[in-house]
XYZ file of C-alpha atoms in Angstrom:
722
model
C -23.626 -43.338 42.947
C -27.114 -41.830 42.785
C -27.314 -39.904 46.019
C -30.329 -39.469 48.237
C -32.605 -37.316 46.071
C -35.848 -37.954 47.929
C -35.387 -35.496 50.797
C -38.471 -33.510 49.939
C -40.516 -36.662 49.459
C -39.205 -37.988 52.759
C -40.219 -34.874 54.651
C -43.678 -34.802 52.997
C -44.272 -38.504 53.651
C -43.177 -38.244 57.252
C -45.223 -35.076 57.768
C -48.358 -36.853 56.477
C -47.582 -39.767 58.811
C -47.194 -37.355 61.737
C -50.566 -35.751 60.965
C -52.205 -39.185 60.928
C -50.697 -40.016 64.321
C -51.807 -36.673 65.759
C -55.361 -37.314 64.497
C -55.270 -40.705 66.208
C -54.116 -39.070 69.437
C -56.953 -36.488 69.190
C -59.414 -39.336 68.565
C -58.185 -41.127 71.697
C -58.463 -37.908 73.703
C -62.056 -37.404 72.473
C -62.969 -40.892 73.682
C -61.567 -40.068 77.135
C -63.548 -36.798 77.228
C -66.694 -38.692 76.162
C -66.226 -41.167 79.036
C -65.718 -38.313 81.503
C -68.885 -36.489 80.351
C -70.975 -39.669 80.197
C -70.035 -40.725 83.716
C -70.678 -37.175 84.980
C -74.206 -37.244 83.511
C -74.771 -40.697 85.008
C -73.638 -39.400 88.383
C -76.171 -36.571 88.257
C -78.979 -39.110 87.871
C -77.784 -41.287 90.810
C -78.046 -40.601 94.541
C -74.914 -39.385 96.342
C -72.710 -42.150 97.707
C -73.277 -42.905 101.348
C -70.468 -43.186 103.882
C -70.326 -46.947 103.250
C -69.715 -46.321 99.529
C -67.082 -43.596 100.016
C -63.676 -44.353 98.548
C -60.960 -45.526 100.933
C -57.159 -45.198 100.830
C -55.726 -47.548 98.231
C -52.421 -48.624 96.669
C -52.087 -49.354 92.938
C -49.286 -51.370 91.274
C -49.474 -51.973 87.548
C -47.887 -52.031 84.144
C -48.900 -50.576 80.811
C -48.067 -51.154 77.188
C -47.232 -47.784 75.699
C -47.495 -46.626 72.100
C -44.963 -43.794 71.942
C -45.204 -41.048 69.297
C -42.164 -38.794 69.067
C -41.219 -35.734 66.986
C -37.895 -34.127 66.122
C -35.705 -33.337 63.108
C -32.599 -35.485 62.672
C -30.546 -35.622 59.479
C -29.532 -39.075 58.228
C -26.031 -38.977 56.738
C -23.882 -41.401 54.757
C -20.517 -39.684 54.579
C -21.426 -36.153 53.579
C -24.438 -37.009 51.372
C -27.879 -36.123 52.751
C -30.024 -39.267 52.910
C -33.271 -37.993 54.370
C -34.566 -36.502 57.609
C -36.063 -38.315 60.578
C -39.059 -36.253 61.729
C -41.500 -38.592 63.462
C -41.133 -41.956 65.147
C -43.084 -44.481 67.105
C -42.548 -47.535 69.240
C -44.326 -49.839 71.636
C -42.851 -50.595 75.088
C -43.836 -51.556 78.626
C -43.936 -49.103 81.526
C -44.500 -49.501 85.278
C -46.517 -47.363 87.690
C -47.230 -47.199 91.442
C -49.880 -44.851 92.905
C -51.309 -44.107 96.314
C -54.795 -42.609 96.524
C -55.915 -40.681 99.617
C -59.641 -39.751 99.633
C -61.147 -36.379 100.349
C -64.917 -36.420 100.175
C -66.962 -39.410 99.049
C -65.950 -39.436 95.369
C -62.649 -37.542 95.080
C -59.080 -38.424 95.971
C -55.517 -37.163 95.953
C -53.139 -39.157 93.726
C -49.407 -39.483 94.464
C -47.472 -41.722 92.080
C -44.125 -42.911 90.795
C -43.746 -44.055 87.165
C -41.060 -45.679 85.070
C -41.634 -45.117 81.375
C -39.806 -46.518 78.362
C -39.924 -43.715 75.789
C -37.936 -45.551 73.107
C -38.873 -44.881 69.496
C -37.912 -45.756 65.938
C -37.581 -43.382 62.983
C -37.509 -44.497 59.342
C -36.696 -42.499 56.229
C -38.403 -42.944 52.889
C -36.605 -45.412 50.554
C -33.734 -44.088 48.447
C -31.379 -45.651 45.905
C -27.966 -47.241 46.382
C -25.195 -48.604 44.110
C -22.944 -50.293 46.714
C -24.802 -53.606 46.720
C -23.659 -56.946 45.334
C -25.371 -60.037 43.980
C -23.485 -62.895 45.742
C -23.886 -65.229 42.713
C -22.528 -62.876 40.010
C -20.437 -60.419 42.045
C -21.744 -57.478 39.977
C -22.983 -54.246 41.596
C -26.629 -53.268 41.146
C -28.731 -50.223 41.988
C -31.338 -51.013 44.649
C -33.490 -49.271 47.216
C -32.475 -48.847 50.834
C -33.750 -47.017 53.894
C -32.296 -45.517 57.062
C -33.540 -46.463 60.540
C -32.818 -44.459 63.687
C -33.507 -46.351 66.943
C -33.595 -44.306 70.151
C -33.470 -46.071 73.537
C -34.740 -43.707 76.234
C -36.140 -44.190 79.749
C -37.699 -41.809 82.259
C -38.624 -42.098 85.933
C -40.266 -39.630 88.249
C -43.071 -38.709 90.659
C -46.501 -37.319 89.882
C -49.298 -35.646 91.836
C -52.916 -35.130 90.849
C -56.554 -35.756 91.616
C -59.019 -38.573 91.001
C -62.796 -38.744 90.622
C -64.994 -41.823 91.088
C -68.319 -41.037 89.364
C -69.344 -44.695 89.828
C -68.211 -47.265 92.371
C -66.033 -49.109 89.828
C -65.110 -46.235 87.500
C -62.152 -43.943 88.188
C -60.868 -40.899 86.304
C -57.654 -39.068 87.094
C -55.319 -36.303 85.997
C -51.763 -35.744 87.260
C -48.736 -33.570 86.662
C -45.486 -35.564 86.393
C -41.855 -34.532 86.647
C -39.439 -37.009 85.053
C -35.718 -37.569 85.383
C -34.402 -38.534 81.927
C -30.827 -39.895 81.816
C -28.809 -39.741 78.621
C -30.344 -41.881 75.894
C -28.586 -43.960 73.263
C -29.193 -44.206 69.547
C -28.284 -46.620 66.766
C -28.559 -45.567 63.142
C -28.513 -48.385 60.591
C -29.127 -48.867 56.906
C -31.207 -51.680 55.387
C -31.470 -52.978 51.828
C -35.156 -53.197 50.847
C -34.629 -55.146 47.630
C -34.128 -58.828 48.424
C -31.282 -61.038 47.206
C -28.505 -58.447 47.481
C -25.892 -57.644 50.127
C -23.359 -54.942 50.896
C -19.891 -55.539 49.488
C -18.149 -54.635 52.727
C -19.867 -57.152 55.037
C -21.897 -59.463 52.695
C -25.073 -58.721 54.709
C -28.331 -56.928 53.867
C -27.892 -54.467 56.726
C -25.038 -52.439 58.125
C -24.544 -50.016 61.021
C -24.033 -46.323 60.260
C -23.543 -44.648 63.615
C -24.332 -45.024 67.305
C -23.730 -43.149 70.510
C -25.311 -41.163 73.297
C -28.211 -38.754 72.823
C -27.822 -36.006 75.458
C -31.178 -35.263 77.073
C -32.498 -32.280 79.007
C -32.450 -34.598 82.074
C -35.678 -33.105 83.471
C -39.045 -33.106 81.668
C -42.681 -32.565 82.636
C -45.845 -34.209 81.339
C -49.622 -34.309 81.852
C -51.064 -37.760 82.630
C -54.769 -38.572 82.027
C -56.250 -41.865 83.247
C -59.539 -43.765 83.034
C -60.035 -47.157 84.701
C -62.614 -49.811 85.532
C -62.247 -52.108 88.583
C -63.037 -55.829 88.578
C -63.274 -57.081 92.209
C -60.998 -59.992 93.112
C -61.642 -60.055 96.873
C -63.038 -57.744 99.523
C -59.867 -55.617 99.454
C -58.344 -56.431 96.095
C -59.390 -55.496 92.567
C -57.939 -55.727 89.074
C -58.121 -52.367 87.290
C -58.101 -52.199 83.506
C -57.203 -48.676 82.501
C -56.284 -46.428 79.602
C -53.816 -43.604 79.909
C -52.610 -40.694 77.853
C -49.294 -38.917 78.491
C -48.752 -35.488 76.931
C -45.201 -34.173 77.031
C -45.223 -30.520 78.134
C -41.484 -29.972 77.703
C -38.993 -31.495 75.270
C -36.936 -34.507 76.336
C -33.844 -33.510 74.370
C -32.555 -31.093 71.721
C -30.981 -32.773 68.703
C -28.952 -30.302 66.633
C -31.195 -27.516 67.927
C -34.476 -29.345 67.189
C -36.684 -30.311 70.180
C -37.341 -34.028 70.813
C -40.897 -34.481 72.152
C -42.829 -37.595 73.129
C -46.524 -38.469 73.549
C -47.905 -41.833 74.663
C -51.194 -43.693 74.557
C -51.161 -46.553 77.058
C -53.311 -49.488 78.079
C -52.666 -51.697 81.073
C -53.784 -53.696 84.076
C -53.026 -52.986 87.734
C -53.734 -54.541 91.103
C -55.504 -52.206 93.540
C -55.356 -52.904 97.273
C -57.883 -50.989 99.391
C -56.938 -50.406 103.003
C -59.628 -51.330 105.583
C -61.730 -48.448 106.874
C -61.879 -47.520 110.546
C -64.716 -49.095 112.555
C -67.681 -46.742 112.928
C -69.765 -47.037 116.122
C -73.420 -47.661 115.288
C -76.412 -46.875 117.565
C -77.635 -49.796 119.663
C -81.084 -50.890 118.622
C -83.579 -51.797 121.398
C -83.855 -55.496 122.220
C -87.415 -56.772 122.224
C -87.894 -59.804 124.475
C -90.899 -61.875 123.415
C -93.166 -63.388 126.083
C -92.083 -66.819 127.259
C -93.514 -69.691 125.284
C -95.116 -72.643 127.078
C -92.619 -75.313 127.946
C -92.834 -78.372 125.655
C -93.167 -81.822 127.074
C -89.846 -83.375 127.880
C -88.648 -85.854 125.290
C -85.545 -87.982 125.513
C -82.642 -86.486 123.504
C -81.755 -88.191 120.242
C -78.063 -88.541 119.621
C -77.124 -87.519 116.056
C -73.650 -87.677 114.579
C -72.570 -85.080 112.012
C -71.131 -86.972 109.026
C -67.570 -86.020 108.112
C -67.216 -84.428 104.655
C -66.138 -86.924 102.026
C -62.765 -86.129 100.435
C -62.746 -85.318 96.764
C -61.665 -88.257 94.607
C -58.209 -88.262 92.985
C -58.339 -86.953 89.415
C -55.593 -86.715 86.753
C -55.548 -84.762 83.487
C -52.699 -85.073 80.938
C -52.049 -83.256 77.639
C -49.266 -84.474 75.300
C -47.869 -81.967 72.748
C -44.874 -81.908 70.426
C -42.015 -79.428 70.872
C -40.039 -78.136 67.881
C -36.358 -77.181 67.938
C -37.540 -73.616 68.667
C -39.741 -74.768 71.617
C -42.986 -74.174 69.727
C -45.833 -76.492 70.766
C -47.491 -78.814 68.218
C -50.903 -80.151 69.270
C -51.742 -83.757 68.320
C -48.224 -84.380 66.950
C -47.444 -87.012 64.307
C -43.765 -87.921 64.646
C -41.647 -88.480 61.514
C -38.546 -90.629 62.113
C -35.538 -90.486 59.790
C -32.210 -92.346 59.791
C -29.312 -89.935 59.338
C -25.777 -90.902 58.354
C -23.730 -88.459 60.435
C -20.136 -87.559 59.655
C -18.534 -85.634 62.528
C -15.280 -83.787 61.834
C -13.698 -82.813 65.153
C -10.654 -80.571 65.640
C -7.443 -81.610 67.339
C -6.906 -78.928 69.946
C -3.236 -79.822 70.392
C -3.209 -78.980 74.129
C -2.911 -81.153 77.249
C -4.072 -79.285 80.363
C -2.698 -79.835 83.881
C -3.791 -79.223 87.467
C -2.287 -76.392 89.509
C 1.315 -77.160 90.495
C 1.187 -80.649 88.936
C 3.029 -82.309 86.041
C 0.941 -85.506 86.184
C -1.340 -86.062 83.208
C -4.937 -85.725 84.554
C -7.059 -88.889 84.719
C -9.585 -87.556 82.189
C -6.957 -88.140 79.467
C -6.888 -91.805 78.414
C -3.395 -93.245 78.833
C -2.221 -96.837 78.305
C -0.022 -98.466 80.938
C 2.198 -100.412 78.535
C 3.123 -100.563 74.839
C 1.389 -103.901 74.247
C -1.999 -102.362 75.065
C -1.886 -99.994 72.064
C -2.173 -102.681 69.371
C -5.978 -102.445 69.156
C -6.118 -98.630 69.157
C -8.075 -97.098 66.231
C -9.911 -93.823 65.695
C -12.770 -95.833 64.126
C -13.810 -96.618 67.699
C -14.521 -92.920 68.350
C -18.009 -92.838 66.735
C -19.625 -92.583 70.179
C -17.366 -89.699 71.325
C -17.834 -85.983 70.830
C -14.958 -83.563 70.153
C -14.153 -83.266 73.869
C -13.953 -87.052 74.289
C -11.755 -87.316 71.199
C -9.362 -84.713 72.632
C -9.084 -86.821 75.786
C -7.516 -89.425 73.448
C -5.082 -86.775 72.150
C -1.845 -88.415 73.319
C -2.806 -91.775 71.803
C -3.821 -90.157 68.501
C -0.472 -88.309 68.387
C 1.411 -91.508 69.215
C -0.403 -93.530 66.534
C 0.132 -90.870 63.865
C 3.823 -90.552 64.724
C 4.112 -94.316 64.168
C 2.303 -94.021 60.821
C 4.483 -91.066 59.713
C 8.066 -91.965 60.763
C 9.583 -88.753 59.321
C 7.362 -86.448 61.379
C 8.670 -84.695 64.498
C 6.861 -82.788 67.240
C 7.644 -79.980 69.676
C 6.222 -80.021 73.200
C 6.042 -76.585 74.838
C 5.197 -76.614 78.541
C 3.543 -73.484 79.969
C 2.292 -72.365 83.361
C 0.005 -69.822 84.971
C 1.773 -66.928 86.672
C -1.160 -66.356 89.061
C -2.112 -69.922 90.026
C -0.933 -70.372 93.664
C 1.051 -73.611 93.159
C 2.238 -72.874 89.624
C 3.680 -69.513 90.651
C 5.546 -71.153 93.572
C 7.379 -73.585 91.278
C 8.349 -70.963 88.673
C 9.445 -72.305 85.253
C 10.387 -75.803 86.458
C 6.765 -76.967 86.432
C 6.305 -75.931 82.783
C 9.310 -77.951 81.613
C 8.312 -80.925 83.805
C 4.923 -81.031 82.038
C 6.543 -81.187 78.600
C 8.902 -83.935 79.794
C 5.984 -85.981 81.219
C 4.173 -85.960 77.852
C 7.421 -86.890 76.060
C 8.001 -89.821 78.466
C 4.533 -91.202 77.729
C 5.024 -91.075 73.951
C 8.484 -92.678 74.243
C 7.612 -95.455 76.716
C 4.100 -96.418 75.550
C 4.150 -95.542 71.840
C 7.865 -96.261 71.313
C 8.615 -92.899 69.659
C 12.341 -92.211 69.339
C 13.559 -89.402 71.678
C 15.236 -87.522 68.796
C 11.783 -87.026 67.195
C 10.477 -85.145 70.253
C 11.724 -81.699 71.235
C 10.781 -80.292 74.670
C 10.894 -76.691 75.811
C 9.076 -74.362 78.231
C 7.930 -70.800 78.722
C 5.763 -68.904 81.207
C 2.388 -67.948 79.751
C 1.401 -69.411 76.368
C 1.878 -67.208 73.329
C -1.921 -67.092 72.909
C -2.853 -66.985 76.588
C -6.232 -66.688 78.293
C -6.979 -64.112 80.996
C -4.666 -65.242 83.809
C -6.447 -63.116 86.425
C -9.332 -65.587 86.859
C -9.459 -69.305 87.650
C -10.765 -70.456 84.264
C -8.041 -68.544 82.403
C -5.377 -69.897 84.754
C -6.548 -73.474 84.076
C -6.279 -72.859 80.318
C -2.727 -71.489 80.637
C -1.460 -74.598 82.508
C -0.791 -76.804 79.486
C 1.543 -78.509 77.036
C 1.217 -77.283 73.450
C 1.913 -79.830 70.684
C 3.143 -78.643 67.288
C 4.569 -80.638 64.393
C 6.450 -80.246 61.143
C 3.898 -82.591 59.528
C 0.306 -81.489 58.865
C -0.999 -85.037 59.303
C -0.129 -85.203 63.025
C -2.791 -82.662 64.085
C -5.351 -83.305 61.340
C -9.022 -83.306 62.451
C -10.582 -86.655 63.352
C -13.504 -87.878 61.222
C -16.103 -90.330 62.559
C -19.224 -91.848 60.952
C -22.343 -93.230 62.602
C -26.103 -93.589 62.190
C -28.415 -91.401 64.236
C -32.174 -91.161 64.389
C -33.857 -87.780 64.153
C -37.478 -87.059 64.942
C -39.791 -84.254 63.850
C -40.895 -82.894 66.265
C -37.903 -84.045 68.340
C -39.552 -83.923 71.792
C -42.881 -84.627 73.474
C -44.015 -82.564 76.462
C -46.557 -84.077 78.869
C -48.509 -81.410 80.780
C -50.272 -82.933 83.778
C -52.701 -81.563 86.380
C -53.431 -83.588 89.539
C -56.522 -82.862 91.635
C -56.390 -84.466 95.088
C -57.283 -83.792 98.721
C -54.205 -85.706 99.886
C -50.497 -85.727 99.203
C -48.974 -87.417 96.151
C -47.177 -90.707 96.866
C -45.931 -91.554 93.363
C -45.979 -90.138 89.854
C -45.051 -92.523 87.040
C -45.023 -92.553 83.227
C -44.356 -95.540 80.937
C -43.727 -95.112 77.173
C -44.006 -98.205 74.932
C -43.820 -99.155 71.269
C -45.524 -102.506 70.860
C -44.164 -104.841 73.533
C -40.984 -102.796 74.053
C -40.693 -100.298 76.899
C -38.896 -97.219 75.540
C -38.766 -95.241 78.749
C -39.988 -95.443 82.354
C -39.829 -92.532 84.758
C -40.930 -92.927 88.374
C -40.456 -89.859 90.465
C -42.126 -88.593 93.624
C -43.396 -85.073 93.065
C -45.199 -82.878 95.557
C -46.510 -80.646 92.785
C -50.064 -80.995 91.512
C -48.966 -79.425 88.224
C -45.804 -80.584 86.479
C -44.277 -81.231 83.070
C -42.495 -84.315 81.721
C -40.199 -84.008 78.696
C -39.380 -86.982 76.428
C -36.538 -86.619 73.915
C -37.723 -89.116 71.323
C -34.314 -90.332 70.097
C -32.825 -90.666 73.610
C -32.365 -94.167 74.984
C -33.815 -97.065 72.992
C -34.442 -96.100 69.346
C -37.806 -96.514 67.640
C -37.813 -99.728 65.602
C -40.893 -99.387 63.392
C -43.773 -97.163 62.313
C -46.058 -98.531 65.063
C -47.728 -95.925 67.241
C -46.169 -95.139 70.613
C -48.431 -95.554 73.646
C -47.978 -93.806 76.976
C -49.554 -94.293 80.390
C -49.424 -91.836 83.296
C -50.224 -93.256 86.777
C -50.532 -91.167 89.972
C -51.091 -92.578 93.488
C -51.987 -90.387 96.470
C -51.031 -90.835 100.113
C -54.148 -92.909 100.993
C -53.589 -95.371 98.144
C -56.075 -94.103 95.551
C -54.844 -94.337 91.946
C -55.665 -92.353 88.804
C -54.475 -93.357 85.330
C -54.495 -91.655 81.906
C -53.293 -93.204 78.619
C -52.762 -91.945 75.091
C -50.956 -92.639 71.834
C -48.492 -90.771 69.630
C -48.697 -91.665 65.962
C -45.511 -92.348 63.979
C -45.483 -91.299 60.320
C -44.465 -94.235 58.083
C -41.363 -93.724 55.918
C -42.046 -93.720 52.182
C -39.073 -94.018 49.791
C -39.281 -94.517 46.032
C -35.775 -93.716 44.763
C -32.318 -94.768 45.909
C -29.403 -92.604 44.728
C -26.602 -93.375 47.154
C -23.755 -95.750 47.823
C -24.315 -99.154 49.370
C -22.820 -98.094 52.724
C -25.600 -95.501 53.142
C -28.507 -97.698 52.000
C -30.301 -97.420 55.341
C -29.979 -93.628 55.578
C -32.697 -91.102 54.740
C -30.360 -88.117 55.088
C -26.667 -87.409 55.404
C -25.360 -84.829 57.835
C -21.800 -83.545 58.019
C -20.959 -81.598 61.175
C -17.742 -79.604 61.292
C -16.702 -78.547 64.828
C -13.660 -76.991 63.298
C -13.105 -73.262 63.300
C -11.691 -72.527 66.759
C -11.379 -68.975 68.081
C -9.159 -67.252 70.590
C -10.393 -66.112 74.018
C -13.136 -63.398 73.632
C -12.247 -63.026 69.936
C -13.798 -63.537 66.505
C -10.352 -64.139 64.934
C -9.828 -67.825 64.223
C -6.798 -69.686 65.552
C -4.242 -70.313 62.824
C -3.665 -74.041 63.373
C -4.980 -76.112 60.458
C -7.437 -73.374 59.432
C -6.514 -73.639 55.752
C -7.015 -77.414 55.604
C -10.245 -77.048 57.531
C -11.652 -74.576 55.004
C -10.557 -76.771 52.087
C -12.306 -79.787 53.635
C -15.420 -77.717 54.319
C -15.602 -76.129 50.860
C -15.173 -79.527 49.177
C -18.307 -80.773 50.973
C -20.540 -77.933 49.714
C -22.893 -79.022 46.902
C -25.872 -77.214 45.294
C -28.420 -79.546 46.969
C -27.048 -79.063 50.497
C -28.687 -77.131 53.320
C -25.909 -75.308 55.171
C -26.241 -73.920 58.695
C -23.417 -71.963 60.345
C -23.850 -71.696 64.118
C -21.627 -69.572 66.333
C -20.903 -70.652 69.916
C -18.978 -69.366 72.944
C -17.928 -70.780 76.276
C -19.763 -70.015 79.517
C -17.432 -67.232 80.698
C -18.471 -63.619 80.244
C -21.753 -61.747 79.891
C -24.593 -63.573 78.083
C -25.410 -60.595 75.816
C -21.731 -60.169 74.877
C -21.443 -63.907 74.177
C -24.447 -63.862 71.834
C -22.987 -60.935 69.877
C -19.559 -62.607 69.792
C -21.041 -65.893 68.519
C -22.776 -64.031 65.667
C -19.487 -62.329 64.756
C -17.807 -65.759 64.681
C -20.544 -67.217 62.462
C -20.285 -64.208 60.123
C -16.499 -64.603 60.015
C -16.860 -68.288 59.082
C -19.397 -67.442 56.350
C -17.024 -64.816 54.932
C -14.085 -67.255 54.906
C -16.186 -69.988 53.285
C -17.471 -67.569 50.633
C -13.936 -66.414 49.815
C -12.744 -70.013 49.542
C -15.622 -70.976 47.202
C -15.025 -67.940 44.977
C -11.335 -68.830 44.771
C -12.393 -72.326 43.627
C -14.663 -70.799 40.951
C -17.847 -72.038 42.629
C -21.048 -70.200 43.512
C -21.939 -69.317 47.092
C -25.013 -71.257 48.264
C -27.702 -70.069 50.625
C -26.311 -69.977 54.159
C -28.299 -69.867 57.385
C -26.497 -68.103 60.252
C -27.341 -68.761 63.901
C -25.914 -67.243 67.084
C -26.265 -69.458 70.163
C -23.804 -67.651 72.439
C -23.458 -69.603 75.685
C -27.091 -70.824 75.656
C -26.335 -74.238 74.126
C -22.966 -75.302 75.532
C -21.424 -77.898 73.235
C -19.038 -79.385 75.803
C -18.276 -79.585 79.525
C -17.225 -76.048 80.480
C -15.900 -77.114 83.896
C -12.645 -78.200 82.209
C -10.276 -76.116 80.102
C -10.515 -78.203 76.911
C -14.341 -78.062 77.048
C -14.283 -74.265 77.203
C -11.741 -73.949 74.381
C -13.648 -76.338 72.117
C -16.845 -74.353 72.808
C -15.273 -71.234 71.230
C -16.191 -72.484 67.815
C -18.380 -72.317 64.767
C -20.270 -75.488 63.955
C -21.056 -75.943 60.255
C -23.800 -78.468 59.376
C -24.243 -79.680 55.786
C -27.429 -81.715 55.302
C -28.601 -83.616 52.186
C -31.603 -85.820 51.419
C -30.609 -89.300 50.237
C -34.077 -90.775 49.551
């Protein structure tokens, strides 16, 4: 491997970059000095402020966007090979500040403040070469360029004291000394491949972590703060102050391997300034001059006049309709494209029946027949309208039907319990065995399965148990686990149906209502031709609101005719305002048909695999049917397919942890799929990885099966058919 031979170049490049940043900082400081001198000269040519113009006590609350410039010397290592030196970094972050100003004199004040500053920064080495990269299509190593990045996350908070000068009524200049408390910082060092199209052999990604940990700080640091601001009055006591600020670190924030870590910042921000009212000043009483009496006018009868009441403002309505993409980006004047998609959903069989605390009765959410004669019409082809959770609520009927179709197959029912659930713990192991027996009785009496084909047993916690110290984990541990000697009994369920997709998929109606009275009704009607697609009538007390229309919800669009909408608002005195508009539909144009007759109405095909299930808080997939799942998935991959792998979690746990866990699950699925394709002698296509965490819950997380099915990776394979 060609090691990092660009150390000298790295230091020289970073030194030149540091000089440039220092010149920029000096340039900013010169501008501040120019403003100070210019305002001082202007003050000399203006009369001294009177007592009415003198500054008054004020409170400032604001935020700034900081451009941090930091300096240190940190070696970047990969094993024991020197890969460059981090010498200068930068980063942009928000900071907060509160200040109280107490005047002394007509133009000067004492400043006392408290600031929170984000002093985070990023260091980057110069590019260097690397031989541990891999082309995913050929599998051969190649020498490429890479770089090291060192991210430091550091915060500081502390008081400051200084002085201010107001050379003009709206201009303020200030200088303060600050003393900051700096807790231990954290750092993350990572390595990135600059050359595109290659990945690391160890994780099949273009980036990999190198090291992370705490960066011990000096805990206390001092700085000089310089400020210049201009006030824009909002009211008699309130103003918005736009200001620039420079922060010069006087002491180092940390020492990294003996090298000082220093920070400088150039900030710009906006703050609200509240000026306290001044004390009343007694003024001299001016003499009252009484004019001589005027001659009395002749008496005239009074004329009664009535003051007309002010007319209320008329009701007015404004509406703006925009499209919303899948990433919530707005599209002005949207033109909606409608496509028919043949959707194949492959849903996993969880193999668990969950029970209530202390109960062996099968919960009502599971569909159970009352008698054997009712099962004659049962078929999984009826499941096209169900998602994976709904299909698992048909679990016992699917098992019964498959046992009938495979007479040599046997199953084992293992009843389990929670050791911390109040009622489960009171019944000990008897409740676990009673649950297994109840499932066996249903299969024997309704589906006519011979008793010798069903084995029942029990245990306390399941072998792969959830956290039994919380309610959700306890609910997941109260179950009957179904296993079989035949793979076909717990095979995934495949359904096919047509769906409509729209681009953009949603329309957002922004409305503003201007009225002097309350709102009595707020209604929107969406039509296509003579058909009403959607009507929403909702009383809203807000004069500003948003209405969201999911285009493929409810009645589907039938043609390429434009969609019309009408918004009607009525106020409390009966006045009505109405606004209408149209949304154009893009006509479908097809010239070639290359598909089977059963897909002749489809524009696209979409296969969705809700298959790879994962254990509680884990990125290791559950073993059941994983091999058959991967074989089914790999067989569906073709060169023309667009493949998206999306990781999901359930709702339990921290949101940030869930997002990281969902990415690990998606990466694990991509690695397994790549290994399977290589074993089949096929190339690995382009894969798009997404991490949704617990943001987009796939199923109802109030029940145990919904949470377990949400710990998944959803693989979507999309192809154009026309």
